[in-house]
Coordinates of C-alpha atoms in Angstrom, one line a residue:
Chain R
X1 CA -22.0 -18.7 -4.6
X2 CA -23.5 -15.0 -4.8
X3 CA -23.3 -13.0 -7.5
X4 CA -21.2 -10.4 -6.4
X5 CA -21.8 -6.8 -8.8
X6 CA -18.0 -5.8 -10.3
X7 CA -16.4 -2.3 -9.1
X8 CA -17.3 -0.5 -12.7
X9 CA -21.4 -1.8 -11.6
X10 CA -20.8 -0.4 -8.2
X11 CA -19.3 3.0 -9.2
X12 CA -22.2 3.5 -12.6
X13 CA -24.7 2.6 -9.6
X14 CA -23.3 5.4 -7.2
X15 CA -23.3 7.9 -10.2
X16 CA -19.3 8.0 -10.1
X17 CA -17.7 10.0 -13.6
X18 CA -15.4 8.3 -15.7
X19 CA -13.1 11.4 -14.7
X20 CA -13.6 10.5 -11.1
X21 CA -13.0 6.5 -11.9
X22 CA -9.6 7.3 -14.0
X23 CA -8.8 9.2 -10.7
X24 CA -9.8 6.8 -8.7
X25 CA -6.8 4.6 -10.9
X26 CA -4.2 7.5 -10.8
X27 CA -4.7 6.9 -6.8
X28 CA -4.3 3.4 -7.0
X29 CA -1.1 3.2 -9.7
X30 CA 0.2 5.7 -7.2
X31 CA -0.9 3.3 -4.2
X32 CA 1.0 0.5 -5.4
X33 CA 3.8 2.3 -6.7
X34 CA 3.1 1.9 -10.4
X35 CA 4.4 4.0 -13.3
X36 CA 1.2 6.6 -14.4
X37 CA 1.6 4.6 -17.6
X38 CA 0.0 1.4 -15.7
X39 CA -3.0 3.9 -15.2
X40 CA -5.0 2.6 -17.8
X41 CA -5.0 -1.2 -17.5
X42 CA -5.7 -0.5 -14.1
X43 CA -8.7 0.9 -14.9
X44 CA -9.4 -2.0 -17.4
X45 CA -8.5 -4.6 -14.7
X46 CA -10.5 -2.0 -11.7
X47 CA -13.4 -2.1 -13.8
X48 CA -14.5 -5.5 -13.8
X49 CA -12.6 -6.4 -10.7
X50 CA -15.5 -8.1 -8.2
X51 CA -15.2 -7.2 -4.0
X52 CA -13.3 -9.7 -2.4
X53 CA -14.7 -10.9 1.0
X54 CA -12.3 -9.7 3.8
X55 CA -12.3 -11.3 7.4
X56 CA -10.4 -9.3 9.6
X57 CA -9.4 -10.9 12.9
X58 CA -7.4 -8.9 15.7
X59 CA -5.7 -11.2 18.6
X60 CA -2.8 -10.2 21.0
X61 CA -2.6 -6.6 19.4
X62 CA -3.0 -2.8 20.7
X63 CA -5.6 -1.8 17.9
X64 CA -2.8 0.1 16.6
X65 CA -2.9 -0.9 12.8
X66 CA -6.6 -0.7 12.6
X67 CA -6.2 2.7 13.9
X68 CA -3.2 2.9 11.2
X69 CA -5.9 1.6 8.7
X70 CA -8.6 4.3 9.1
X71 CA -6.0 6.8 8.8
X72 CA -5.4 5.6 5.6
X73 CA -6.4 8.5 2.8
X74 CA -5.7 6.8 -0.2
X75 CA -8.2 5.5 -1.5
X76 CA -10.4 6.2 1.9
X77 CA -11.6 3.3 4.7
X78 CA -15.0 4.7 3.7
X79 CA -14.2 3.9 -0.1
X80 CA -12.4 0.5 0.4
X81 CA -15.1 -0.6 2.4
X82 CA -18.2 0.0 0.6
X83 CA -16.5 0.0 -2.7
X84 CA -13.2 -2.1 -3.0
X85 CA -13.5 -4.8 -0.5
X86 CA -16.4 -6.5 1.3
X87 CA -15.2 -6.2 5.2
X88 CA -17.7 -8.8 6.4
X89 CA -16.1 -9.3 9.5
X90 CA -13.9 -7.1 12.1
X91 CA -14.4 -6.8 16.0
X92 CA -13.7 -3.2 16.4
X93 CA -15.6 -1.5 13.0
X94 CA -18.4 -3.8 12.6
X95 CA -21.9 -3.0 14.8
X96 CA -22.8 -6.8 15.4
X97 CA -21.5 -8.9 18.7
X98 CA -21.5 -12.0 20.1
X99 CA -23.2 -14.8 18.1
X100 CA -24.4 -12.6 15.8
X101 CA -20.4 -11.4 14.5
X102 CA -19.4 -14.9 15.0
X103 CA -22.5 -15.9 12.5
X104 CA -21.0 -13.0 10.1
X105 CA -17.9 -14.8 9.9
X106 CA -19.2 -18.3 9.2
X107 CA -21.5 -16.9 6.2
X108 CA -18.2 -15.0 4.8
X109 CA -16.6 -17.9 4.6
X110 CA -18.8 -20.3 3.6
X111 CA -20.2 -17.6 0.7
X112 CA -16.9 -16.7 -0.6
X113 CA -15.6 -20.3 0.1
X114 CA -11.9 -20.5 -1.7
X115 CA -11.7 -16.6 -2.8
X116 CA -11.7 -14.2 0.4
X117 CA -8.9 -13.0 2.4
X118 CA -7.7 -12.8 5.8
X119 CA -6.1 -10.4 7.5
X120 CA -4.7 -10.6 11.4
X121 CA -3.4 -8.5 13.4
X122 CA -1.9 -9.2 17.0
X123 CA 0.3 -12.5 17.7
X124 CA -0.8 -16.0 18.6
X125 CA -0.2 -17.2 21.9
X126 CA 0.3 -21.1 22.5
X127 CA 1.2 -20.7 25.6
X128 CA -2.2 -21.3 27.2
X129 CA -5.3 -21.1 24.7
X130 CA -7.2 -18.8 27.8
X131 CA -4.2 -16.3 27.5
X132 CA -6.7 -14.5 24.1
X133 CA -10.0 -15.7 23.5
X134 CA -12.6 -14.1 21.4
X135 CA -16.1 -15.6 21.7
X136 CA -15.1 -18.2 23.9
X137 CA -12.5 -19.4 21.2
X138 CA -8.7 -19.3 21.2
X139 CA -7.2 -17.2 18.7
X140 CA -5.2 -20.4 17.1
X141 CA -9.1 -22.3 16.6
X142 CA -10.1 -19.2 15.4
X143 CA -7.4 -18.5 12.9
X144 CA -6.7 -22.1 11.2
X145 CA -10.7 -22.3 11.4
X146 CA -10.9 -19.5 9.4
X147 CA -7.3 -19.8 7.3
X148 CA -9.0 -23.0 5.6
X149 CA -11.2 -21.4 2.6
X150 CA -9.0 -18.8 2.2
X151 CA -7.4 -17.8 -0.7
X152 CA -4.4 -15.6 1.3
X153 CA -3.9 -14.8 4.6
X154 CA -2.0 -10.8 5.3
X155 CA -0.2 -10.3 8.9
X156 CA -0.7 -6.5 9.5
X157 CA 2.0 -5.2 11.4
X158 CA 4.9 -6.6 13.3
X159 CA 3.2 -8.6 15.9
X160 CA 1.2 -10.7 13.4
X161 CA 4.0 -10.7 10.9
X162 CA 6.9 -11.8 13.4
X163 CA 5.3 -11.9 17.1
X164 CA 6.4 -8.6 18.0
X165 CA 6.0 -6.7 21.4
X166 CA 3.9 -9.7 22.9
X167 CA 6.8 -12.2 21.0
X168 CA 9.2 -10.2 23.2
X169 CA 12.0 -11.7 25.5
X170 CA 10.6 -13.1 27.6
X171 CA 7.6 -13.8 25.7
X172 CA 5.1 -14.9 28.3
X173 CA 2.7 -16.0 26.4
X174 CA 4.5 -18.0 23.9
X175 CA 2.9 -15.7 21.2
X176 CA 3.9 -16.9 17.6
X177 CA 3.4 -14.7 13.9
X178 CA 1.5 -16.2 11.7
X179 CA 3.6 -17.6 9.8
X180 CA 4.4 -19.6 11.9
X181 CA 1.1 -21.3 12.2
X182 CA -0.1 -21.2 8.4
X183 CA 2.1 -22.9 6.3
X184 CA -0.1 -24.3 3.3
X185 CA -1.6 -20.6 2.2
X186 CA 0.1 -17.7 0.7
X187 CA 0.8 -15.1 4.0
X188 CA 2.1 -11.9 3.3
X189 CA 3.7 -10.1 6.1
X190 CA 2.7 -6.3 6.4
X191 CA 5.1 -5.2 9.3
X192 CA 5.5 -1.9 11.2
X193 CA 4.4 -0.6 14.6
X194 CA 1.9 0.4 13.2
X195 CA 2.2 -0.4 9.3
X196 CA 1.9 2.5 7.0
X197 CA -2.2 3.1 6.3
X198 CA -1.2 3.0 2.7
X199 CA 0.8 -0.5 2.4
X200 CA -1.9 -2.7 4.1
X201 CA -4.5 -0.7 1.2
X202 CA -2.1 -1.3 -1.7
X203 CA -1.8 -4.9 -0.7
X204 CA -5.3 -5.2 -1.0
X205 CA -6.0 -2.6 -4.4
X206 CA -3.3 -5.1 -5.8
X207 CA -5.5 -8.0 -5.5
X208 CA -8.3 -6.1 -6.0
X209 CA -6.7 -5.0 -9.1
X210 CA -4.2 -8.0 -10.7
X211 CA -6.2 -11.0 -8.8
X212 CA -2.7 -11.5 -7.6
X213 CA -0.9 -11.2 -4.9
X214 CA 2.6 -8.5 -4.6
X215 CA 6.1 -9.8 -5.4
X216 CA 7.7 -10.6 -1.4
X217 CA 11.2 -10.5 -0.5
X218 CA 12.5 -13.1 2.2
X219 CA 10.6 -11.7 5.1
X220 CA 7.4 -11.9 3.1
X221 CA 7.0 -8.3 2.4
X222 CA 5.9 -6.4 -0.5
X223 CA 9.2 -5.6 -2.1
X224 CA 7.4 -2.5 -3.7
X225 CA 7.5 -0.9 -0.2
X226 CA 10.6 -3.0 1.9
X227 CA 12.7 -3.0 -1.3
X228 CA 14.3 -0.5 0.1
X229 CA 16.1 0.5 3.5
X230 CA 14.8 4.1 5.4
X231 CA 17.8 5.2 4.7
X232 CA 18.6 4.5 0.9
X233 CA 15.5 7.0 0.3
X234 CA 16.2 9.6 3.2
X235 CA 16.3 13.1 2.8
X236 CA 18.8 13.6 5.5
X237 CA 21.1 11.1 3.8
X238 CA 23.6 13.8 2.2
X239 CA 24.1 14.7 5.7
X240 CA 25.4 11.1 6.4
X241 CA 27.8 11.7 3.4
X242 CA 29.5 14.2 4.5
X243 CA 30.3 12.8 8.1
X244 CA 27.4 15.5 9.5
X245 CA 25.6 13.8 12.5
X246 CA 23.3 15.3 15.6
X247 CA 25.2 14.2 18.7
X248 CA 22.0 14.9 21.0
X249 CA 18.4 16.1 20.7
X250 CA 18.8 19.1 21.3
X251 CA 22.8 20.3 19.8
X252 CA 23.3 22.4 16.6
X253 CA 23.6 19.3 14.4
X254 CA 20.0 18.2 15.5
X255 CA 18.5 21.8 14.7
X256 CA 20.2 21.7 11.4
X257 CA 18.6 18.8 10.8
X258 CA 21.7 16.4 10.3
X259 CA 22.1 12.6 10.7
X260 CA 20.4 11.2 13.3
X261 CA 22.8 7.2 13.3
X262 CA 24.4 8.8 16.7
X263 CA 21.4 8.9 18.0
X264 CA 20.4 5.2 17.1
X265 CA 19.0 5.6 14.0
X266 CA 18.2 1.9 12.2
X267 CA 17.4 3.1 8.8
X268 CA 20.4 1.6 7.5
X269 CA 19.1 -1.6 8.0
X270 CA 15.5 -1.2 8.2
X271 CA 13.5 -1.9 5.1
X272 CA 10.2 0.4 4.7
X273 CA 8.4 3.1 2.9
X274 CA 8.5 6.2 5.3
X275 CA 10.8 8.0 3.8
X276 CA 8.7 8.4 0.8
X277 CA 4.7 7.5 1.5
X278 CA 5.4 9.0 5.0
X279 CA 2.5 9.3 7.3
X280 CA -0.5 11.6 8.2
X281 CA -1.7 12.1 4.5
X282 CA 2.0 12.8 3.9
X283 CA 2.7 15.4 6.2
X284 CA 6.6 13.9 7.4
X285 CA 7.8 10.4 8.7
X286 CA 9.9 10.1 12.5
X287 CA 13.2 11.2 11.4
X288 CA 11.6 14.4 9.6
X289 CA 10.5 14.5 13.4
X290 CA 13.7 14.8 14.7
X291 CA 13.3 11.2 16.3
X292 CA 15.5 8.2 14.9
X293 CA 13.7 5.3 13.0
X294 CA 13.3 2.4 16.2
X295 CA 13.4 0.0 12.9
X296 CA 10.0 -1.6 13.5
X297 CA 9.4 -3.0 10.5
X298 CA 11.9 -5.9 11.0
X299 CA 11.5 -8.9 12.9
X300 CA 12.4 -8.6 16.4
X301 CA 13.2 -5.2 16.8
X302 CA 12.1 -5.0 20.3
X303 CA 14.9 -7.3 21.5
X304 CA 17.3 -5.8 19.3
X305 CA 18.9 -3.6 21.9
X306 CA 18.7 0.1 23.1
X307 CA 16.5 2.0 20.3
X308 CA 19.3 5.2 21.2
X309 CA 22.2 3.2 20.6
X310 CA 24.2 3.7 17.8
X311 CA 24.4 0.8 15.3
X312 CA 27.9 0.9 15.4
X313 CA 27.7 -0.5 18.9
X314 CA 26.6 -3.4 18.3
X315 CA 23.0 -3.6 18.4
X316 CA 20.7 -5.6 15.2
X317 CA 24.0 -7.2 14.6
X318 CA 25.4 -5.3 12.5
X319 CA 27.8 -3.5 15.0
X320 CA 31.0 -5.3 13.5
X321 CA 30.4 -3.9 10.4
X322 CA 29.6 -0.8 11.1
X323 CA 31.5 -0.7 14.0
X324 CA 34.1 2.6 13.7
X325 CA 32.3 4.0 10.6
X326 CA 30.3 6.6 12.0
X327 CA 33.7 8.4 12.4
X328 CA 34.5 8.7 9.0
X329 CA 30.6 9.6 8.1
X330 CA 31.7 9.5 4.2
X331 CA 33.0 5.8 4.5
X332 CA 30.5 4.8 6.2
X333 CA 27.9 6.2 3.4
X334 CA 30.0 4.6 1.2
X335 CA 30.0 1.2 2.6
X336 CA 26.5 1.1 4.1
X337 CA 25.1 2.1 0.5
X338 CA 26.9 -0.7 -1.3
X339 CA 25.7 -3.2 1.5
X340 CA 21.9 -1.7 1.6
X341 CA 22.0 -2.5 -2.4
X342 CA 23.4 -5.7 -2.3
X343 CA 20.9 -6.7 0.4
X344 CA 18.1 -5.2 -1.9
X345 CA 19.5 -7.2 -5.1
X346 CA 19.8 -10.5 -2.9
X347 CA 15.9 -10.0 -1.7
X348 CA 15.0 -9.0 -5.0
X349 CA 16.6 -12.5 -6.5
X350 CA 15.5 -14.5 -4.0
X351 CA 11.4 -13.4 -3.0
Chain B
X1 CA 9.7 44.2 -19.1
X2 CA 6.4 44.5 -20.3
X3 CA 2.8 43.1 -18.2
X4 CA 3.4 39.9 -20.3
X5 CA 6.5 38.6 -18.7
X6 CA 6.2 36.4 -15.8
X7 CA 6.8 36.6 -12.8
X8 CA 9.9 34.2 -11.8
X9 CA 10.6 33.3 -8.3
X10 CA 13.8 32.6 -7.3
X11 CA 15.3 29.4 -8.0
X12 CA 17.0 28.6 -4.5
X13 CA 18.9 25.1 -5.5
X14 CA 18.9 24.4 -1.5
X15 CA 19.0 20.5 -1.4
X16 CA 19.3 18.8 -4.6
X17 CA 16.5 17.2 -4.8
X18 CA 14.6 19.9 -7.1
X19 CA 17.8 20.4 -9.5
X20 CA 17.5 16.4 -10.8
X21 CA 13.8 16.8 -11.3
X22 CA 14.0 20.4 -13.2
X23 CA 16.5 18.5 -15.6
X24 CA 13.8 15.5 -16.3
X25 CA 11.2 17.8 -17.2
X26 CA 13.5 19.9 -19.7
X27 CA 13.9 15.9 -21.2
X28 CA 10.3 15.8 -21.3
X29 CA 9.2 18.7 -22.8
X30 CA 11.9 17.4 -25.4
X31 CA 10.4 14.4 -25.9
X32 CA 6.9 16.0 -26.0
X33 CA 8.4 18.7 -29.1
X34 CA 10.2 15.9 -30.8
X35 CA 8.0 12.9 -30.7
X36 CA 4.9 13.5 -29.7
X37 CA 5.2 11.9 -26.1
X38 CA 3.8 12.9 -23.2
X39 CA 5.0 11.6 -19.3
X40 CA 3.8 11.9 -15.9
X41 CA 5.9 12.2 -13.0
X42 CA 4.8 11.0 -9.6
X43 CA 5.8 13.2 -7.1
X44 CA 4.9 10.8 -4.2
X45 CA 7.8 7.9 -4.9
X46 CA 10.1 10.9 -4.4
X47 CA 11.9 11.4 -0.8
X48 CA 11.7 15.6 -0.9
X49 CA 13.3 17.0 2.5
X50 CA 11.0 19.2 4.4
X51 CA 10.2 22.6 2.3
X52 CA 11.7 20.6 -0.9
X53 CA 7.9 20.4 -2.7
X54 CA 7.0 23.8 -1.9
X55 CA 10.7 25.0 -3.4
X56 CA 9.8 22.7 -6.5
X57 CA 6.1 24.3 -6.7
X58 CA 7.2 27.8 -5.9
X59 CA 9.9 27.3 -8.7
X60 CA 7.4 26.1 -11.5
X61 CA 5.1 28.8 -11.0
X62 CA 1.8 29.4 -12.5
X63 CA 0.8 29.6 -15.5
X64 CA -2.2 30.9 -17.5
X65 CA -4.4 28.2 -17.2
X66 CA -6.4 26.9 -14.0
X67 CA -8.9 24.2 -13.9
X68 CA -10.8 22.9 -10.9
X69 CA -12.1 19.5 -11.0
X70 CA -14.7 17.7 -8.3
X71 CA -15.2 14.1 -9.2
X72 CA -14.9 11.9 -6.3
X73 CA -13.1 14.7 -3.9
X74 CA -11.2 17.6 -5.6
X75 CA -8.8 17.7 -8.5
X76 CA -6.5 21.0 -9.0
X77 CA -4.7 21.4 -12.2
X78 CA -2.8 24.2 -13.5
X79 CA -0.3 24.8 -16.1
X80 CA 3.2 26.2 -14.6
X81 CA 4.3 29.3 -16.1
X82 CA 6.4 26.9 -18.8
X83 CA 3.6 25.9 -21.3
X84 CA 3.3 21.5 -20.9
X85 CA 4.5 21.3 -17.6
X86 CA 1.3 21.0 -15.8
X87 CA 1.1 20.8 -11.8
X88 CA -1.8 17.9 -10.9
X89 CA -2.9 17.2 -7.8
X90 CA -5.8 15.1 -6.8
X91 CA -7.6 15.1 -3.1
X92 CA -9.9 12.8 -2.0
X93 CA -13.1 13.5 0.0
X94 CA -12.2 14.0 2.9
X95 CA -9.6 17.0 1.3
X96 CA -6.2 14.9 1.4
X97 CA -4.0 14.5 -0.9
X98 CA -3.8 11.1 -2.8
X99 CA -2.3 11.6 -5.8
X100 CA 0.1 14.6 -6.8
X101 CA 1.8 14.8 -10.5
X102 CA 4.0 16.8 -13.1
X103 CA 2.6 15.7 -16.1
X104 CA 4.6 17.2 -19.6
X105 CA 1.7 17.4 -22.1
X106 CA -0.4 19.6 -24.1
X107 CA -3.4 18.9 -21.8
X108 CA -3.9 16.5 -18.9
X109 CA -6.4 13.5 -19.3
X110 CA -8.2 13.9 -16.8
X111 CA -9.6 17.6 -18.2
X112 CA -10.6 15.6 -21.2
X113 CA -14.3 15.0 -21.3
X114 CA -14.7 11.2 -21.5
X115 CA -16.6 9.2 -24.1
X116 CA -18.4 7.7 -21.2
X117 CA -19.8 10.9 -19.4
X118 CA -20.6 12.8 -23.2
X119 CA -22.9 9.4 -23.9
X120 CA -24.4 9.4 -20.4
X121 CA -25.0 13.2 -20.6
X122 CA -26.2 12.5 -24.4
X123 CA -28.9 10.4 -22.6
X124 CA -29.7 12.4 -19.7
X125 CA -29.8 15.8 -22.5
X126 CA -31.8 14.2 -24.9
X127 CA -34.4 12.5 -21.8
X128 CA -34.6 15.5 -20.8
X129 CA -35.1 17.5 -24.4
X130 CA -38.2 14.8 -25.1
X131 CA -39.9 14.9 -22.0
X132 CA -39.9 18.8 -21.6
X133 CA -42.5 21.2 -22.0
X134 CA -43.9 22.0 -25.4
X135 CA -43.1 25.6 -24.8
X136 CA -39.0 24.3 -24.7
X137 CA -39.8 21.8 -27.5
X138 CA -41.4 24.8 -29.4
X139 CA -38.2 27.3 -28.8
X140 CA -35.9 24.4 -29.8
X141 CA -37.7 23.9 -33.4
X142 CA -39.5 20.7 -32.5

């Protein structure tokens, strides 16, 4: 196997301060949602951490989560690239094609035999191989080809994680997650439509950083970003409270900035980070938009139902419930908190 | 009121998300008098309604002290106008934000010079001092 230089050579090589390196591991304890105390083992662990190889392969997707990806600003696509992670192979950033990107992959594997990772986006289809072929190969061949000298395998966004938009009713393709397909390697499911920039790069600073992999919770998600629901963390949650809700887009509880559940909002049962890493560098998340959360982040939210009806109508199956409780806004901020907890406690004893 | 008072803004207590926060920094400067401790908070695991970090900011002030730091991207740092509550905020290269902090302290790590850099520089100063000129050598005594 090559010798491959640690991060702490890298950085001294590329004239990078200790000031900018400690930095560098305020970033990444913020990244993975780390108490500033951790700040300094990071930068013991950062600094001889070697780059892990990283084979990226996109089947039935949009390109939406690699576009998510180089939106990412902490640390940068530049930075992970060149310094963090070795991104030896990835149709839509790398400059080699045909044989010769297929010959990138091979050498990936076969140099970092046991130790890289992969990461997918899009769904399987096993409908009919010739439904997504890359290089004359189906994306199935292509993925337990690749899945067998890896050391993990990370499903970026909800169509890798749990089929998604090509899964959907009546899934024509047959498309499958990838879970479904790997079964004897760790997987861990980075869902969202697109993912947040920031998750898919603390997944990979956290094995960049620990050797290890994040703690999951039933779905396979890192519980340090699905541990909670979009609405246990939402700033518009006082409005909830106290019974306040928009009724439309456009009425005086929507220009106050009230509840948006009326108007289908699935925080309340959708587990993800937007409500505090947000997106755009931080600049706001959809609801600070005005827009309900369409709950992409869990698995099949596109056959859940209507994305502007109400929960308490029935939809992600929880209209029983909740059915009644938008009513009495403060009962139902009672009860929905007590449930979101209990839910977080179960996924927190059992991942 | 004399020149030396600061200037407070107004405190406006609009969402409740500031209030909770003001109170953990009055613990910290507490534990930073009593015991010698310092803490960090990270202001990005906190959901802040829109306006809500500006109000927080706008409320802390600034201080006497402002330092300007460019180590992979920029680095502001400035005390508030309460004396150990400093207001950190990192950016990378491309000028976003990826890390922003209240730490409670007498002075912030990262304006510590680091053993590293003052034994590089050491190097790069005294390289430099041996392979000057002899008129430099001559005006530094050698």
């Amino acid at each position: 196997m090559k010798t491959i230089p640690t991060l702490g050579d890298i950085l001294q090589a590329q004239g990078v301060s200790r000031r900018g390196f400690m930095k560098y591991c305020a970033a990444t304890a913020s990244l993975l949602a780390l108490p500033p105390a951790m700040v300094p083992r990071i930068a013991q662990a950062l600094e001889q951490a070697r780059r892990p190889s990283v084979i990226w392969l996109s089947f039935q997707e949009c390109t939406g989560c690699t576009e998510s990806l180089t939106r990412s600003s902490s640390p940068t696509l530049e930075g992970l690239i060149f310094d963090s992670i070795s991104l030896d192979y990835h149709h839509t950033l790398q400059a080699a094609s045909g044989d010769a990107a297929e010959a990138a992959r091979h050498a990936a594997m076969e140099e970092n035999m046991g130790q890289y990772l992969v990461l997918v986006d899009g769904s399987i289809p096993m409908g009919n191989p010739g439904f997504s072929t890359i290089a004359g190969i189906s994306n199935y061949d292509m993925l337990m080809e690749t899945v067998e000298g890896a050391a993990a395998v990370v499903a970026i966004g909800s169509c890798a994680a749990f089929g998604g938009i090509p899964g959907a009713n009546p899934n024509p393709t047959g498309a499958v997650s990838v879970q479904d397909l790997v079964k004897d390697k760790p997987v861990v499911n980075v869902p969202g439509c697109p993912p947040i920039p920031m998750v898919i790069t603390a997944v990979l600073a956290q094995f960049l950083t620990f050797g290890q992999l994040p703690e999951l919770d039933i779905h396979g998600r890192p519980v340090a970003f699905f541990g909670q629901t979009i609405h246990d963390r939402c700033y518009r949650r006082p409005f909830y409270e106290q019974g306040k809700f928009a009724e439309t887009f456009d009425d005086e509880g929507a220009r106050k900035g009230w509840c948006l559940f009326k108007l289908g909002c699935k925080g309340p049962i959708t587990y993800n980070a937007c409500a505090t890493v947000k997106w755009n560098a931080g600049t706001s998340f959809p609801i600070e938009s005005g827009h309900p959360c369409l709950g992409c982040s869990e698995p099949g939210f596109w056959d859940k139902g209507g994305f502007y009806a109400p929960l308490s109508t029935g939809n992600f199956g929880s209209g029983g419930k909740l059915a009644g409780a938008a009513v009495a806004g403060v009962a139902l901020g009672a009860a929905a908190a007590v449930a979101g907890r209990r839910r977080q406690a179960k996924y927190t004893k059992e991942a | 009121m004399t020149l030396k008072d600061p200037i407070r803004s107004p405190i406006p207590f609009s969402r409740g998300n500031v209030r909770p926060l003001l109170n953990e920094i009055i613990h910290a400067l507490d534990r930073l008098l009593d015991d010698d401790e310092p803490t960090v908070i990270d202001l990005a695991s906190l959901p802040f309604a829109p306006g809500e970090l500006e109000e927080l900011e706008q409320t802390l002030g600034t201080g006497e002290l402002t330092a300007e730091l460019d180590a992979l991207g920029k680095s502001f740092i400035r005390e508030t106008e309460y004396p150990g509550v400093w207001w950190v905020e990192h950016h990378n290269t491309g000028g976003e934000v990826v890390g922003r902090y209240i730490e409670i302290t007498r002075s912030p790590e990262i304006l510590m010079s680091q053993d590293a850099d003052v034994g590089a520089g050491r190097a790069r100063l005294r390289d430099s001092f041996e392979n000057s000129g002899p008129e430099l050598n001559k005006e530094a005594g050698k």
